[in-house]
CSV table of C-alpha atoms (C1' of nucleotides) in Angstrom, one decimal:
chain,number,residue,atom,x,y,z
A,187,UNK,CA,331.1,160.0,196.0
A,188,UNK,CA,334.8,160.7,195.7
A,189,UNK,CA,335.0,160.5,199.6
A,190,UNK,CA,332.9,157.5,199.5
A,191,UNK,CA,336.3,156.4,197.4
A,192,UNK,CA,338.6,156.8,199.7
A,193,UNK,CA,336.4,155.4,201.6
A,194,UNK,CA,336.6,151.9,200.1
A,195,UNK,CA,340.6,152.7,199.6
A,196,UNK,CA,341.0,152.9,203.1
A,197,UNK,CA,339.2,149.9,203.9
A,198,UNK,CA,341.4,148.1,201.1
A,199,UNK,CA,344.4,149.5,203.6
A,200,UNK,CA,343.3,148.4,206.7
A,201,UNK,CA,342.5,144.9,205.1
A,202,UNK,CA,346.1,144.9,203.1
A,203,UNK,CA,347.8,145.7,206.7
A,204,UNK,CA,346.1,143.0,208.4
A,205,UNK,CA,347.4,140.3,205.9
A,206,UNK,CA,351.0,141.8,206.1
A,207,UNK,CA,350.2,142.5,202.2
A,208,UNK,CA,351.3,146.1,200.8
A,209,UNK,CA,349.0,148.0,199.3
A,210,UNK,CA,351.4,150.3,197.6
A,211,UNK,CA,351.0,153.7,195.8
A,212,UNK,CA,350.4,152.1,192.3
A,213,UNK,CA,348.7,149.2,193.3
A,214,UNK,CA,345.9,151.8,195.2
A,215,UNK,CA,346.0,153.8,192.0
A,216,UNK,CA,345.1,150.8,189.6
A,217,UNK,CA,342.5,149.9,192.4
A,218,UNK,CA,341.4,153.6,192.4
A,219,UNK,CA,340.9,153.5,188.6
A,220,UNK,CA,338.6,150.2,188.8
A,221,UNK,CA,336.8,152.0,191.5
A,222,UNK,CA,336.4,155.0,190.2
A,223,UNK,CA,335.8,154.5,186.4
A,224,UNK,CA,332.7,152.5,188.0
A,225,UNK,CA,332.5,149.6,185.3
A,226,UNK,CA,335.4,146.7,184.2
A,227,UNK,CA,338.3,148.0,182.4
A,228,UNK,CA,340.8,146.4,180.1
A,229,UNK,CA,344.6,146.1,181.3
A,230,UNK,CA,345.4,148.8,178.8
A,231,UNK,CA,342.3,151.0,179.5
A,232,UNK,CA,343.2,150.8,183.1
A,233,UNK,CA,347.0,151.8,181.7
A,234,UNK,CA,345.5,154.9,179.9
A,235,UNK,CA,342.8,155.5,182.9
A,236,UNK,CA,345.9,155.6,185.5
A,237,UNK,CA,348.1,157.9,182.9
A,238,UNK,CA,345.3,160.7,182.3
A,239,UNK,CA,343.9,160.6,185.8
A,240,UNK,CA,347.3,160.4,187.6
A,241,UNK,CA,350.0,161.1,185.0
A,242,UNK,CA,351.9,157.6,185.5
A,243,UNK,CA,352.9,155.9,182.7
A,244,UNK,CA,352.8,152.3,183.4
A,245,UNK,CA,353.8,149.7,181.9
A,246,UNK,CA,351.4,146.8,181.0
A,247,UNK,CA,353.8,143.9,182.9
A,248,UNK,CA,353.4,146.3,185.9
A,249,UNK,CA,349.7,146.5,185.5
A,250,UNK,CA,349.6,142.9,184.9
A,251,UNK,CA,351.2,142.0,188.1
A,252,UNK,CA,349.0,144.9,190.3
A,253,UNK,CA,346.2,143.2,188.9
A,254,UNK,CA,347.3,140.2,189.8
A,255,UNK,CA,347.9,141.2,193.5
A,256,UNK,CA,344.5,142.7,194.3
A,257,UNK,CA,342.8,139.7,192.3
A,258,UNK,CA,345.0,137.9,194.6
A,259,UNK,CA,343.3,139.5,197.7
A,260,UNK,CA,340.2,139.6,196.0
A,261,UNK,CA,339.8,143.3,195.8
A,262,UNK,CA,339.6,142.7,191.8
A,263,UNK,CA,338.0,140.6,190.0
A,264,UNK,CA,338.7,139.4,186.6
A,265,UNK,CA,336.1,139.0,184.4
A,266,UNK,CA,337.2,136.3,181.7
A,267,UNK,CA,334.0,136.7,179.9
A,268,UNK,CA,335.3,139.8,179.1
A,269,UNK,CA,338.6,140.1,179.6
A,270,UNK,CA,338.3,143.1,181.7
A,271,UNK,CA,338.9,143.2,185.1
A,272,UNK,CA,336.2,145.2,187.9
A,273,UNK,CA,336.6,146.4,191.5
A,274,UNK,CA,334.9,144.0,193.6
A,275,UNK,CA,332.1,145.7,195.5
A,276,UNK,CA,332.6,143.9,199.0
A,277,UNK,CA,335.2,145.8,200.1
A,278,UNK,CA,333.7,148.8,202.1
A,279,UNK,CA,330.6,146.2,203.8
A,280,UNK,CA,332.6,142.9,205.5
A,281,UNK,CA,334.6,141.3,202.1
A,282,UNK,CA,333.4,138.2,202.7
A,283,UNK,CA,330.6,137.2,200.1
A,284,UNK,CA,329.0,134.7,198.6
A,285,UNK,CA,330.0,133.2,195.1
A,286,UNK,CA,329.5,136.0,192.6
A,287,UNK,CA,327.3,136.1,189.7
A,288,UNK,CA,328.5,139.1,187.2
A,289,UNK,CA,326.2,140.8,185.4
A,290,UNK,CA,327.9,142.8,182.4
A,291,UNK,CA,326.7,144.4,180.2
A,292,UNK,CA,328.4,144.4,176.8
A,293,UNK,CA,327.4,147.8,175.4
A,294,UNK,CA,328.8,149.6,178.4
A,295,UNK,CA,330.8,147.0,180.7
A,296,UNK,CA,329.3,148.5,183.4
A,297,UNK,CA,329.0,145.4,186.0
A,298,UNK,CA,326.7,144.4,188.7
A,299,UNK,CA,328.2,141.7,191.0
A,300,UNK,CA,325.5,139.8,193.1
A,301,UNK,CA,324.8,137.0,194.6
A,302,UNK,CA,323.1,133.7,193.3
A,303,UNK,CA,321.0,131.6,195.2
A,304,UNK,CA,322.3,128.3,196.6
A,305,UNK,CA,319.9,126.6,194.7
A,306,UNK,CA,320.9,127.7,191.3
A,307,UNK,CA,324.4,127.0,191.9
A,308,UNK,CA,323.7,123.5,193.0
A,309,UNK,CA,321.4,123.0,190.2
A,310,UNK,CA,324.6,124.4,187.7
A,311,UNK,CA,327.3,122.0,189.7
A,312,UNK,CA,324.9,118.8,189.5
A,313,UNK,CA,324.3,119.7,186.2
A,314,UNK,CA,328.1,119.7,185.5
A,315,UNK,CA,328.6,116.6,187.9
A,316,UNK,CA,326.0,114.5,185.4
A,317,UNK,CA,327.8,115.1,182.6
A,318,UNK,CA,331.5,114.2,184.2
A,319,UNK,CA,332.7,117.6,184.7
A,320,UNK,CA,333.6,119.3,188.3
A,321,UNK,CA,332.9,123.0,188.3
A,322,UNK,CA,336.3,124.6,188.7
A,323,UNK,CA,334.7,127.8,190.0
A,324,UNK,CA,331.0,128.4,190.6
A,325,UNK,CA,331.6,131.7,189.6
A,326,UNK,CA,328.8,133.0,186.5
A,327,UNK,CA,329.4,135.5,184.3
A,328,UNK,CA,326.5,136.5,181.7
A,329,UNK,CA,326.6,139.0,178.9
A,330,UNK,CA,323.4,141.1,180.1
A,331,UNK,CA,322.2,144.5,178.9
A,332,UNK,CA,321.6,146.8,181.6
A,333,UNK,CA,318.8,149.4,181.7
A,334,UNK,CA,320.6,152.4,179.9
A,335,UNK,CA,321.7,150.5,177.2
A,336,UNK,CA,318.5,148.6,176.4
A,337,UNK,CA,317.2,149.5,173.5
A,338,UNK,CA,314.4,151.4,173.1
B,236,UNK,CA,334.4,107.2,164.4
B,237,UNK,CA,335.6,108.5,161.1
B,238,UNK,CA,333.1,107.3,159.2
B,239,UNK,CA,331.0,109.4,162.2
B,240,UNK,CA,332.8,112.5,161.3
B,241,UNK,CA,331.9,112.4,157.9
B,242,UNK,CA,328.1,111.5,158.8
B,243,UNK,CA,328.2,114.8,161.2
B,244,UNK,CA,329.8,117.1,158.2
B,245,UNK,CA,327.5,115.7,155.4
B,246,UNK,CA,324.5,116.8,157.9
B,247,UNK,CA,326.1,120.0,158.4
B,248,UNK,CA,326.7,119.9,154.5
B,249,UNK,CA,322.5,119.1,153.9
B,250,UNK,CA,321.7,121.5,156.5
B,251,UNK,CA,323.7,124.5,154.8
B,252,UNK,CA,322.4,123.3,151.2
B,253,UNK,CA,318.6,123.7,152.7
B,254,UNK,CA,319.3,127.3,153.8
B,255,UNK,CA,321.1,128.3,150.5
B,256,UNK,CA,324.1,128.8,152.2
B,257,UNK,CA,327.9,127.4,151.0
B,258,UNK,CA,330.0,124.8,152.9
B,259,UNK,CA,332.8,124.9,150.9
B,260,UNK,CA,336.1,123.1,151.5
B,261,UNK,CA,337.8,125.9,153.7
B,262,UNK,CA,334.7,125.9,155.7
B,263,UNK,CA,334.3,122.6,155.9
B,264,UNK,CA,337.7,121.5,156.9
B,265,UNK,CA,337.5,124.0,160.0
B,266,UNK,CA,334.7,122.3,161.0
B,267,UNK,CA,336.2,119.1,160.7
B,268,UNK,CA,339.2,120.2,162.4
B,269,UNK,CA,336.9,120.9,165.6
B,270,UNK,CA,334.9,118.3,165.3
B,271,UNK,CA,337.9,115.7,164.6
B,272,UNK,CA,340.3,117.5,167.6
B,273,UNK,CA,337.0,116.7,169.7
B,274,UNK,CA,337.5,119.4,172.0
B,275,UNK,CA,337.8,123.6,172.0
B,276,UNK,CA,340.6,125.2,169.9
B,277,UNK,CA,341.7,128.9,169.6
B,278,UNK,CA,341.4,130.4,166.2
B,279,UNK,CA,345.2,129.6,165.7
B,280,UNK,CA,345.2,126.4,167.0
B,281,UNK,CA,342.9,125.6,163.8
B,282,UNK,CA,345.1,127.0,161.7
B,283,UNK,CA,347.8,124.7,162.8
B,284,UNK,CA,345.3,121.8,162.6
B,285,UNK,CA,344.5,122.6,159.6
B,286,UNK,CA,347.8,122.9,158.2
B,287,UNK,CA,349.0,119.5,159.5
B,288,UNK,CA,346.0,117.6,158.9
B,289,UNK,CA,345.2,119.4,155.7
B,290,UNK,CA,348.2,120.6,154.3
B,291,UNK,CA,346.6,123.8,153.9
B,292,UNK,CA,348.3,127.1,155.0
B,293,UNK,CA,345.0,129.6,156.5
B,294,UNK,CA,345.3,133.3,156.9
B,295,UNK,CA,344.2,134.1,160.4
B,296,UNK,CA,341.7,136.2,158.5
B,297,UNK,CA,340.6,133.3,156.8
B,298,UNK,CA,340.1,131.5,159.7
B,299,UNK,CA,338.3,133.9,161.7
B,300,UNK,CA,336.1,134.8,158.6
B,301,UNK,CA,335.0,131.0,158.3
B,302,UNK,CA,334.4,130.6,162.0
B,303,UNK,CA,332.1,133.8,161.8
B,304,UNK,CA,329.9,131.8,159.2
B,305,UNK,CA,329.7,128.8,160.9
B,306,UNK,CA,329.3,130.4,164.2
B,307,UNK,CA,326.7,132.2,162.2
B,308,UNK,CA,324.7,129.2,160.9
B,309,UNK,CA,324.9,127.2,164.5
B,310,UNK,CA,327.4,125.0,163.3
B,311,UNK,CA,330.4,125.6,165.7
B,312,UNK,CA,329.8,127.8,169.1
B,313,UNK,CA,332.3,130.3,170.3
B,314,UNK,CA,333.2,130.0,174.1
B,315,UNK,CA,333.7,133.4,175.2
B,316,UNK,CA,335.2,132.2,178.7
B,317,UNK,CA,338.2,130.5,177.1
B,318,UNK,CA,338.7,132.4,173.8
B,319,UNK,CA,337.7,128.9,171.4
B,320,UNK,CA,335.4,127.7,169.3
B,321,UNK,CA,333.4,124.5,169.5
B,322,UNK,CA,331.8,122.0,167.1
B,323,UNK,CA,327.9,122.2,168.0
B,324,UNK,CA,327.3,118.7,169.4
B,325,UNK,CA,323.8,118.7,167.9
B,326,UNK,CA,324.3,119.0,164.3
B,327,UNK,CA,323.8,115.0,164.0
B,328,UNK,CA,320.7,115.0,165.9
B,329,UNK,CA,318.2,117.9,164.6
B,330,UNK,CA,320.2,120.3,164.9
B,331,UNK,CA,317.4,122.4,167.2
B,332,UNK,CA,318.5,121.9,170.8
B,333,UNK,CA,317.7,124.0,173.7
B,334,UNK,CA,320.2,126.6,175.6
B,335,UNK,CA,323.1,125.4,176.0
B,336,UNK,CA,325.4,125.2,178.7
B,337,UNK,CA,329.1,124.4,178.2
B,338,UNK,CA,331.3,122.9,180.7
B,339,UNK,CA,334.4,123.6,179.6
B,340,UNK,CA,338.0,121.9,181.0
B,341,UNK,CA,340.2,124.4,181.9
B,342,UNK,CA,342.9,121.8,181.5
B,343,UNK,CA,342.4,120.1,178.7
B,344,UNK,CA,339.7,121.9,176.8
B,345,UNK,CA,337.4,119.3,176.1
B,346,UNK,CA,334.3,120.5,176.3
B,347,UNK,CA,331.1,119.3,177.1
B,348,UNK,CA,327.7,120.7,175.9
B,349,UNK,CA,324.2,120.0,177.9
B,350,UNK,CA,321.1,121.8,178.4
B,351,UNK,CA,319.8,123.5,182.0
B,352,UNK,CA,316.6,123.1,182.8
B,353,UNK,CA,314.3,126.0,182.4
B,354,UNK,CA,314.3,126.6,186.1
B,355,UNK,CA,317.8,127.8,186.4
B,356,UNK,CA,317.8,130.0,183.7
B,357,UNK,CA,314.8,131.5,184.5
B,358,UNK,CA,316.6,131.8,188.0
B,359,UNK,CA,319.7,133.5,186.5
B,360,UNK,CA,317.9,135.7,184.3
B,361,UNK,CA,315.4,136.6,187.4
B,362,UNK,CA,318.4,137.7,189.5
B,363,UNK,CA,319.6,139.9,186.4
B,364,UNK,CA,316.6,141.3,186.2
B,365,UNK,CA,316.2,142.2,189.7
B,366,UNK,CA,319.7,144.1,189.3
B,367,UNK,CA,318.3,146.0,186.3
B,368,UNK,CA,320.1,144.0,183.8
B,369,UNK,CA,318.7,141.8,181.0
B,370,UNK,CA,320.5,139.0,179.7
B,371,UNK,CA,321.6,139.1,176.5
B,372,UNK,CA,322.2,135.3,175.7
B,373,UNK,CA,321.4,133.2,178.2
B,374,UNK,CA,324.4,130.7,177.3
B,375,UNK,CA,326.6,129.8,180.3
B,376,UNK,CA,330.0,129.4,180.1
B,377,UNK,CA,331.6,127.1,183.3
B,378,UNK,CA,335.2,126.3,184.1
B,379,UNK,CA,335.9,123.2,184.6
B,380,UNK,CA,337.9,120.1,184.7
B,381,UNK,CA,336.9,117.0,183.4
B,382,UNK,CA,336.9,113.3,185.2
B,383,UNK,CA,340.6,113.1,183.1
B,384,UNK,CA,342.1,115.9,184.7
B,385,UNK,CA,340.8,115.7,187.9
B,386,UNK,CA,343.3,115.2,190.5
B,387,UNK,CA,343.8,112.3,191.7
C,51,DT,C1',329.4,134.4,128.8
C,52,DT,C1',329.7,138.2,131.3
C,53,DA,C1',328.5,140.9,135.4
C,54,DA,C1',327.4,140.7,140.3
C,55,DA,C1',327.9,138.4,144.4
C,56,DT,C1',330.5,135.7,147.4
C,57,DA,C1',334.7,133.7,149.2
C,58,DT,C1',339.6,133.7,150.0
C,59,DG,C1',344.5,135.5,150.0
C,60,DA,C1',348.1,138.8,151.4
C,61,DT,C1',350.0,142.6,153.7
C,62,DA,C1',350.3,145.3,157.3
C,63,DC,C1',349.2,146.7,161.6
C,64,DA,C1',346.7,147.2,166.2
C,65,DA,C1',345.7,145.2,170.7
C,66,DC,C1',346.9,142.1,174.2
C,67,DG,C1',350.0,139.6,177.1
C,68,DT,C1',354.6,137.9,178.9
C,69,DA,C1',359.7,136.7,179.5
C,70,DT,C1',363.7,138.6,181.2
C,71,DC,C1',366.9,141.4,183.2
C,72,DA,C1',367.7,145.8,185.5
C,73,DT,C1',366.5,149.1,189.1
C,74,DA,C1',364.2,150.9,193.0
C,75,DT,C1',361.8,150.6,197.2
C,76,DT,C1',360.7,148.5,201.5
C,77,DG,C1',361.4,145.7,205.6
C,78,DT,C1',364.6,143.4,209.0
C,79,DG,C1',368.2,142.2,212.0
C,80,DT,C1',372.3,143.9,214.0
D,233,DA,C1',371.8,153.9,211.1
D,234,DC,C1',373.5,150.3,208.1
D,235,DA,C1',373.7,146.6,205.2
D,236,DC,C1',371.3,142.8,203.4
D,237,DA,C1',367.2,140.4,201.9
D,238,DA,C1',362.8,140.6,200.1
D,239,DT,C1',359.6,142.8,197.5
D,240,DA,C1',358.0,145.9,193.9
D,241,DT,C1',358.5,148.4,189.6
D,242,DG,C1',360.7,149.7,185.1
D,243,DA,C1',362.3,148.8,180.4
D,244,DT,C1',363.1,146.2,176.4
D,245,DA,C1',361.9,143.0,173.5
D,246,DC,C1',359.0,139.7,171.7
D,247,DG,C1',355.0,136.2,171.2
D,248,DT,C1',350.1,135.9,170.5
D,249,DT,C1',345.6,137.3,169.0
D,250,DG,C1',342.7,139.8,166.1
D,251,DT,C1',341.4,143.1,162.3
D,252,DA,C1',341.5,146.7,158.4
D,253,DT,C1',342.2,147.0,153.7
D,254,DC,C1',342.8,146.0,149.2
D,255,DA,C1',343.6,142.3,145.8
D,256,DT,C1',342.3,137.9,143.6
D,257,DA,C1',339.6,133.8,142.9
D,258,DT,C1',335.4,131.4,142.7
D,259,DT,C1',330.6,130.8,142.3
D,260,DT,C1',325.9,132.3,140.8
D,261,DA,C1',322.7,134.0,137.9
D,262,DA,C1',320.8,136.9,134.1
DNA sequence: TTAAATATGATACAACGTATCATATTGTGT
DNA sequence: ACACAATATGATACGTTGTATCATATTTAA
């Protein structure tokens, strides 16, 4: 598991290097946190995760702008339905996917990204397209329960 | 058109009436303000509305409190992508409509509100379940930008 | 008409996000 | 190796968003 981490950090590295993009000591950290914590965090959760698990104390405009970076590179994404932010799970296989469709549950924003069918996206866009609007982002996020916090 | 925003709030005024529950002025002039502004506003942007168009000076708590009910009795919908609330489009009609997905201009926030068809939802809420999760609503949220703020 | 239920106000504060300027770190060319 | 430029982070302060709590007003109903 935790070298399975690493794992994915290293991979984050190599794919940092090859864009001449730095991957630096906090920025792996924040990614670290997301990775490890295993669900979306919060700016200020990811603030408190990074301070107990590596005893920085970061500042929330420095968090902001990490965030912002590895969204940038798409090692993160930000959830806006939540407002939480979650590693993105393409990192260790090729980090090329197809548009995302978040699954996250709102009990214990654990998240499961995966991938919708062409058909349903087109459906959604011609959808949009009938009624005058141009999908901005095919991206779907839906509030979702997941198995251990159904209830019984 | 103002004669149509009054037909729309004495509906939602019958339709509150039948279930025993109170539009009273507060409430109602939040729900004019959305429907009048004819598009998506943040909590405090109603409370500026309000005050200019009212002359009325809302507590945020206020605010939020009334949106709850309304939100409550299907009267306004809150779009949990951009952080605003929406006047139901179908309070005129029968107020019964099915699930509704919201198109929703990241630019200008103007919102539009239309119904998928069964088959996509069923499709979204087949690929959740496949992952384990179940959807909680099955309302989709989409950014993006309307035939105005398309670029040219 | 008075008591209970409901609705709103007011104060204070917690959480979230950013503007701005200062400092540190890294990369580059000489 | 050095100095300069570019990039990254820190620190302070503040703006925005949302809520807890207790007080007051308004409506409903016996």
């Amino acid at each position: 598991m935790m070298a399975n981490v690493d794992g994915v950090i290293q991979q984050a590295e190599n794919y940092c290097k090859a864009k001449g993009a730095r991957l630096t000591t906090k920025r792996k950290q924040v990614l670290r946190g997301l990775i490890e914590s295993n669900k979306a965090l919060s700016a200020y959760e990811l603030i408190d995760f990074c301070h107990q698990h590596f005893g920085e104390k970061m500042p929330p405009m420095s968090v902001y702008r990490i965030l912002e970076f590895l969204e940038h590179h798409h090692l993160v994404h930000k959830l806006n339905l939540a407002n939480k932010y979650v590693a993105c799970t393409h990192i260790s296989c090729d980090h090329t996917h197809a548009i995302p469709q978040f699954l996250i549950c709102i009990n214990c924003s654990k998240v499961k990204e995966v991938s919708i069918n062409q058909a349903t996206i087109s459906d959604l866009s011609e959808t949009a397209k009938n009624a005058g609007y141009d999908l901005y982002t095919p991206q779907v996020e839906l509030n979702c329960l997941c198995q251990s916090c159904l209830p019984a």
